[in-house]
mmCIF file of C-alpha atoms in Angstrom:
data_model
loop_
_atom_site.group_PDB
_atom_site.id
_atom_site.type_symbol
_atom_site.label_atom_id
_atom_site.label_comp_id
_atom_site.label_asym_id
_atom_site.label_seq_id
_atom_site.Cartn_x
_atom_site.Cartn_y
_atom_site.Cartn_z
ATOM 1 C CA UNK Z 249 -0.005 -0.211 -0.121
ATOM 2 C CA UNK Z 250 2.969 2.499 0.900
ATOM 3 C CA UNK Z 251 3.989 2.266 -2.685
ATOM 4 C CA UNK Z 252 1.081 3.092 -4.080
ATOM 5 C CA UNK Z 253 -0.452 6.558 -5.112
ATOM 6 C CA UNK Z 254 -3.114 7.495 -3.112
ATOM 7 C CA UNK Z 255 -5.473 8.927 -5.325
ATOM 8 C CA UNK Z 256 -5.313 9.202 -9.033
ATOM 9 C CA UNK Z 257 -6.276 12.904 -8.279
ATOM 10 C CA UNK Z 258 -9.449 14.447 -8.641
ATOM 11 C CA UNK Z 259 -9.614 14.912 -5.399
ATOM 12 C CA UNK Z 260 -6.944 17.014 -5.138
ATOM 13 C CA UNK Z 261 -8.885 19.457 -3.142
ATOM 14 C CA UNK Z 262 -6.371 21.347 -1.390
ATOM 15 C CA UNK Z 263 -5.115 23.455 -4.840
ATOM 16 C CA UNK Z 264 -8.751 24.601 -4.868
ATOM 17 C CA UNK Z 265 -8.612 26.031 -1.089
ATOM 18 C CA UNK Z 266 -5.073 27.426 -1.520
ATOM 19 C CA UNK Z 267 -6.376 29.178 -4.447
ATOM 20 C CA UNK Z 268 -9.726 30.230 -3.480
ATOM 21 C CA UNK Z 269 -7.764 31.810 0.279
ATOM 22 C CA UNK Z 270 -4.997 33.692 -2.607
ATOM 23 C CA UNK Z 271 -8.362 34.776 -3.989
ATOM 24 C CA UNK Z 272 -10.122 36.160 -0.930
ATOM 25 C CA UNK Z 273 -6.516 37.159 0.298
ATOM 26 C CA UNK Z 274 -6.900 39.609 -2.628
ATOM 27 C CA UNK Z 275 -10.202 40.839 -1.402
ATOM 28 C CA UNK Z 276 -8.948 41.694 2.061
ATOM 29 C CA UNK Z 277 -5.524 43.157 0.961
ATOM 30 C CA UNK Z 278 -6.664 47.119 0.339
ATOM 31 C CA UNK Z 279 -7.789 47.257 4.496
ATOM 32 C CA UNK Z 280 -4.299 45.953 5.721
ATOM 33 C CA UNK Z 281 -2.197 48.103 2.831
ATOM 34 C CA UNK Z 282 -4.586 50.842 3.932
ATOM 35 C CA UNK Z 283 -3.595 50.293 7.818
ATOM 36 C CA UNK Z 284 -0.155 50.135 7.447
ATOM 37 C CA UNK Z 285 0.200 53.113 4.679
ATOM 38 C CA UNK Z 286 -1.730 55.227 7.568
ATOM 39 C CA UNK Z 287 0.022 54.070 10.607
ATOM 40 C CA UNK Z 288 3.182 53.373 9.317
ATOM 41 C CA UNK Z 289 4.135 55.294 6.203
ATOM 42 C CA UNK Z 290 5.889 53.485 3.017
ATOM 43 C CA UNK Z 291 7.335 50.767 5.300
ATOM 44 C CA UNK Z 292 4.051 49.730 6.857
ATOM 45 C CA UNK Z 293 2.625 49.498 3.465
ATOM 46 C CA UNK Z 294 6.034 47.301 2.191
ATOM 47 C CA UNK Z 295 5.696 45.067 5.722
ATOM 48 C CA UNK Z 296 1.747 44.735 5.272
ATOM 49 C CA UNK Z 297 2.223 43.709 1.533
ATOM 50 C CA UNK Z 298 5.094 41.292 2.582
ATOM 51 C CA UNK Z 299 2.615 39.397 5.277
ATOM 52 C CA UNK Z 300 0.350 39.235 2.533
ATOM 53 C CA UNK Z 301 2.608 37.606 0.090
ATOM 54 C CA UNK Z 302 4.033 35.522 2.296
ATOM 55 C CA UNK Z 303 0.489 34.300 3.901
ATOM 56 C CA UNK Z 304 -0.642 33.387 0.376
ATOM 57 C CA UNK Z 305 3.013 31.693 -0.959
ATOM 58 C CA UNK Z 306 2.857 29.776 2.601
ATOM 59 C CA UNK Z 307 -0.832 28.600 1.156
ATOM 60 C CA UNK Z 308 -0.246 27.849 -2.431
ATOM 61 C CA UNK Z 309 3.134 26.305 -1.577
ATOM 62 C CA UNK Z 310 1.787 23.942 1.275
ATOM 63 C CA UNK Z 311 -1.147 22.435 -1.173
ATOM 64 C CA UNK Z 312 1.560 22.204 -3.579
ATOM 65 C CA UNK Z 313 3.704 20.149 -2.053
ATOM 66 C CA UNK Z 314 0.943 17.855 -0.618
ATOM 67 C CA UNK Z 315 -0.906 17.680 -3.767
ATOM 68 C CA UNK Z 316 2.809 16.001 -5.497
ATOM 69 C CA UNK Z 317 3.495 13.892 -2.685
ATOM 70 C CA UNK Z 318 0.505 12.426 -2.797
ATOM 71 C CA UNK Z 319 1.140 11.299 -6.209
ATOM 72 C CA UNK Z 320 4.168 9.386 -5.399
ATOM 73 C CA UNK Z 321 2.779 7.745 -2.369
ATOM 74 C CA UNK Z 322 1.883 7.608 1.465
ATOM 75 C CA UNK Z 323 5.187 8.028 2.890
ATOM 76 C CA UNK Z 324 5.955 10.977 0.840
ATOM 77 C CA UNK Z 325 2.669 12.713 1.964
ATOM 78 C CA UNK Z 326 4.469 12.259 5.797
ATOM 79 C CA UNK Z 327 7.460 13.283 4.894
ATOM 80 C CA UNK Z 328 6.785 15.877 2.160
ATOM 81 C CA UNK Z 329 4.130 17.789 5.041
ATOM 82 C CA UNK Z 330 6.670 17.881 7.657
ATOM 83 C CA UNK Z 331 9.782 18.734 5.925
ATOM 84 C CA UNK Z 332 7.817 21.196 3.629
ATOM 85 C CA UNK Z 333 6.755 22.524 7.266
ATOM 86 C CA UNK Z 334 9.970 23.153 7.890
ATOM 87 C CA UNK Z 335 11.046 24.573 4.645
ATOM 88 C CA UNK Z 336 8.094 26.975 4.678
ATOM 89 C CA UNK Z 337 9.080 28.504 7.996
ATOM 90 C CA UNK Z 338 12.774 28.841 7.035
ATOM 91 C CA UNK Z 339 11.877 30.638 3.653
ATOM 92 C CA UNK Z 340 9.645 32.917 5.723
ATOM 93 C CA UNK Z 341 12.270 33.648 7.979
ATOM 94 C CA UNK Z 342 14.769 34.090 5.349
ATOM 95 C CA UNK Z 343 12.585 36.388 3.295
ATOM 96 C CA UNK Z 344 11.609 38.223 6.540
ATOM 97 C CA UNK Z 345 15.143 38.609 7.922
ATOM 98 C CA UNK Z 346 16.621 39.828 4.771
ATOM 99 C CA UNK Z 347 13.984 42.894 4.546
ATOM 100 C CA UNK Z 348 14.891 43.531 7.892
ATOM 101 C CA UNK Z 349 18.440 43.772 7.646
ATOM 102 C CA UNK Z 350 17.660 45.858 4.670
ATOM 103 C CA UNK Z 351 15.658 48.034 7.146
ATOM 104 C CA UNK Z 352 12.428 47.985 4.863
ATOM 105 C CA UNK Z 353 10.479 45.963 8.000
ATOM 106 C CA UNK Z 354 7.923 47.933 10.327
ATOM 107 C CA UNK Z 355 7.318 45.087 12.583
ATOM 108 C CA UNK Z 356 3.758 45.973 14.073
ATOM 109 C CA UNK Z 357 1.926 45.991 10.790
ATOM 110 C CA UNK Z 358 3.856 43.027 9.200
ATOM 111 C CA UNK Z 359 3.078 41.189 12.652
ATOM 112 C CA UNK Z 360 -0.327 42.204 12.371
ATOM 113 C CA UNK Z 361 -1.357 41.276 8.402
ATOM 114 C CA UNK Z 362 0.877 37.748 8.846
ATOM 115 C CA UNK Z 363 -1.593 36.491 11.984
ATOM 116 C CA UNK Z 364 -4.746 38.212 11.143
ATOM 117 C CA UNK Z 365 -4.793 37.501 7.532
ATOM 118 C CA UNK Z 366 -3.377 33.829 8.219
ATOM 119 C CA UNK Z 367 -6.578 32.655 10.707
ATOM 120 C CA UNK Z 368 -9.212 35.073 9.098
ATOM 121 C CA UNK Z 369 -8.894 33.492 5.827
ATOM 122 C CA UNK Z 370 -8.534 30.317 7.249
ATOM 123 C CA UNK Z 371 -11.596 30.800 9.246
ATOM 124 C CA UNK Z 372 -13.661 32.242 6.398
ATOM 125 C CA UNK Z 373 -12.587 29.541 4.014
ATOM 126 C CA UNK Z 374 -14.061 26.909 6.633
ATOM 127 C CA UNK Z 375 -17.310 28.424 6.067
ATOM 128 C CA UNK Z 376 -16.814 27.565 2.176
ATOM 129 C CA UNK Z 377 -15.844 24.160 2.513
ATOM 130 C CA UNK Z 378 -17.619 20.936 1.898
ATOM 131 C CA UNK Z 379 -16.951 17.859 4.155
ATOM 132 C CA UNK Z 380 -18.730 15.258 2.053
ATOM 133 C CA UNK Z 381 -17.898 12.754 0.216
ATOM 134 C CA UNK Z 382 -20.069 14.103 -2.739
ATOM 135 C CA UNK Z 383 -18.191 16.984 -3.251
ATOM 136 C CA UNK Z 384 -15.021 17.580 -1.053
ATOM 137 C CA UNK Z 385 -13.099 20.692 -0.981
ATOM 138 C CA UNK Z 386 -14.905 23.796 -1.882
ATOM 139 C CA UNK Z 387 -18.925 23.584 -1.900
ATOM 140 C CA UNK Z 388 -20.484 23.727 -5.066
ATOM 141 C CA UNK Z 389 -23.001 26.716 -4.484
ATOM 142 C CA UNK Z 390 -20.546 28.686 -2.754
ATOM 143 C CA UNK H 46 35.382 33.716 26.702
ATOM 144 C CA UNK H 47 35.264 35.193 30.004
ATOM 145 C CA UNK H 48 37.788 38.091 28.753
ATOM 146 C CA UNK H 49 35.001 38.320 25.600
ATOM 147 C CA UNK H 50 32.298 38.575 28.153
ATOM 148 C CA UNK H 51 34.280 40.948 30.320
ATOM 149 C CA UNK H 52 34.992 42.918 27.227
ATOM 150 C CA UNK H 53 31.425 43.610 26.235
ATOM 151 C CA UNK H 54 28.823 46.347 27.746
ATOM 152 C CA UNK H 55 25.684 45.433 29.622
ATOM 153 C CA UNK H 56 23.654 47.384 26.947
ATOM 154 C CA UNK H 57 25.301 44.766 24.184
ATOM 155 C CA UNK H 58 24.875 42.011 26.594
ATOM 156 C CA UNK H 59 21.157 42.756 26.726
ATOM 157 C CA UNK H 60 21.018 42.755 23.101
ATOM 158 C CA UNK H 61 22.965 39.252 22.627
ATOM 159 C CA UNK H 62 20.787 37.542 25.389
ATOM 160 C CA UNK H 63 17.694 39.247 23.711
ATOM 161 C CA UNK H 64 18.515 37.647 20.433
ATOM 162 C CA UNK H 65 19.353 34.066 22.157
ATOM 163 C CA UNK H 66 16.216 34.333 23.936
ATOM 164 C CA UNK H 67 14.444 35.093 20.439
ATOM 165 C CA UNK H 68 16.102 32.393 18.283
ATOM 166 C CA UNK H 69 15.261 29.522 21.667
ATOM 167 C CA UNK H 70 11.496 31.172 22.001
ATOM 168 C CA UNK H 71 11.089 30.271 18.158
ATOM 169 C CA UNK H 72 12.681 27.308 17.914
ATOM 170 C CA UNK H 73 10.516 26.182 21.294
ATOM 171 C CA UNK H 74 7.010 27.565 19.901
ATOM 172 C CA UNK H 75 7.865 25.381 16.066
ATOM 173 C CA UNK H 76 7.765 21.957 17.837
ATOM 174 C CA UNK H 77 4.102 21.973 19.717
ATOM 175 C CA UNK H 78 2.685 22.347 15.926
ATOM 176 C CA UNK H 79 5.392 20.300 14.508
ATOM 177 C CA UNK H 80 3.731 17.863 16.732
ATOM 178 C CA UNK H 81 0.398 18.602 15.842
ATOM 179 C CA UNK H 82 1.030 17.985 12.285
ATOM 180 C CA UNK H 83 2.728 15.209 12.845
ATOM 181 C CA UNK H 84 -0.392 13.813 14.449
ATOM 182 C CA UNK H 85 -2.740 15.743 11.367
ATOM 183 C CA UNK H 86 -1.171 13.870 8.896
ATOM 184 C CA UNK H 87 -0.603 10.432 10.564
ATOM 185 C CA UNK H 88 -4.427 9.960 11.387
ATOM 186 C CA UNK H 89 -5.441 11.577 7.986
ATOM 187 C CA UNK H 90 -3.000 8.616 5.988
ATOM 188 C CA UNK H 91 -4.982 6.060 8.176
ATOM 189 C CA UNK H 92 -7.951 7.524 6.920
ATOM 190 C CA UNK H 93 -7.130 7.739 3.485
ATOM 191 C CA UNK H 94 -5.420 3.649 3.911
ATOM 192 C CA UNK H 95 -8.578 2.892 5.434
ATOM 193 C CA UNK H 96 -11.074 4.332 2.913
ATOM 194 C CA UNK H 97 -9.336 5.278 -0.127
ATOM 195 C CA UNK H 98 -12.483 6.641 -1.518
ATOM 196 C CA UNK H 99 -12.855 9.583 0.990
ATOM 197 C CA UNK H 100 -9.400 10.466 0.357
ATOM 198 C CA UNK H 101 -10.691 13.704 -1.132
ATOM 199 C CA UNK H 102 -12.626 14.807 1.786
ATOM 200 C CA UNK H 103 -9.703 13.464 4.070
ATOM 201 C CA UNK H 104 -7.069 15.976 2.489
ATOM 202 C CA UNK H 105 -9.273 19.016 2.447
ATOM 203 C CA UNK H 106 -9.909 18.571 6.448
ATOM 204 C CA UNK H 107 -6.228 17.790 6.605
ATOM 205 C CA UNK H 108 -5.293 20.547 4.302
ATOM 206 C CA UNK H 109 -7.278 23.199 6.428
ATOM 207 C CA UNK H 110 -5.860 21.214 9.682
ATOM 208 C CA UNK H 111 -2.506 21.375 9.046
ATOM 209 C CA UNK H 112 -3.331 25.232 8.187
ATOM 210 C CA UNK H 113 -4.681 26.244 11.706
ATOM 211 C CA UNK H 114 -1.767 24.247 13.376
ATOM 212 C CA UNK H 115 0.586 25.931 11.479
ATOM 213 C CA UNK H 116 -0.622 29.228 12.925
ATOM 214 C CA UNK H 117 0.096 28.696 16.345
ATOM 215 C CA UNK H 118 4.148 28.572 14.447
ATOM 216 C CA UNK H 119 3.129 31.825 12.825
ATOM 217 C CA UNK H 120 2.629 33.251 16.343
ATOM 218 C CA UNK H 121 6.012 32.318 17.149
ATOM 219 C CA UNK H 122 7.995 33.424 14.399
ATOM 220 C CA UNK H 123 5.901 37.151 15.012
ATOM 221 C CA UNK H 124 7.214 37.065 18.452
ATOM 222 C CA UNK H 125 10.823 36.155 17.570
ATOM 223 C CA UNK H 126 10.699 39.030 14.921
ATOM 224 C CA UNK H 127 9.448 41.210 17.774
ATOM 225 C CA UNK H 128 12.086 40.381 20.048
ATOM 226 C CA UNK H 129 14.657 39.979 17.508
ATOM 227 C CA UNK H 130 16.986 43.403 18.106
#
């Protein structure tokens, strides 16, 4: 069983969910960008934008890793998800430390945008996800 | 080592300790979500192995579970960035 692909993939639902999360992130982006620029100036704008991009890329990358690994095997899925978690955190840390070293990072708007969008988008998305065998993934009537 | 410590001012020492604390905090904060994601994926794999026909539903749940669990690591990451000198 472990060497066999799990599914043949009309069930790659995580990609659809990640795309939907990214779409919703673009809807809420102006609010955070405006708050960033009004409160902290250009640095705030850039920091909020960076946080939004990181959240979206994090979702898309996570979904891509799961989809790719699921086509290989169960063992690959387990390893890829845990390895992907560490790799995504490392990537995020490297990007943010680089921007901070350049001196463009306003930490407060970055922190607020990162946490609020990540959790908020997930909570929002949860309302549009169908947990049924008939329609795994997004609700058909969302 | 002690000579180096003796030559540093209290301000530098504090900055260094802050950086060490931030790094340690981030590392510790990443452990919990790692365990959580392992649990989520482990149970999802069991479910998919038992009922391959429900793989789509299980993967949906798994993806959302991973993303929610990851929020804990992001809190640690944000604290790390805020504490970093």
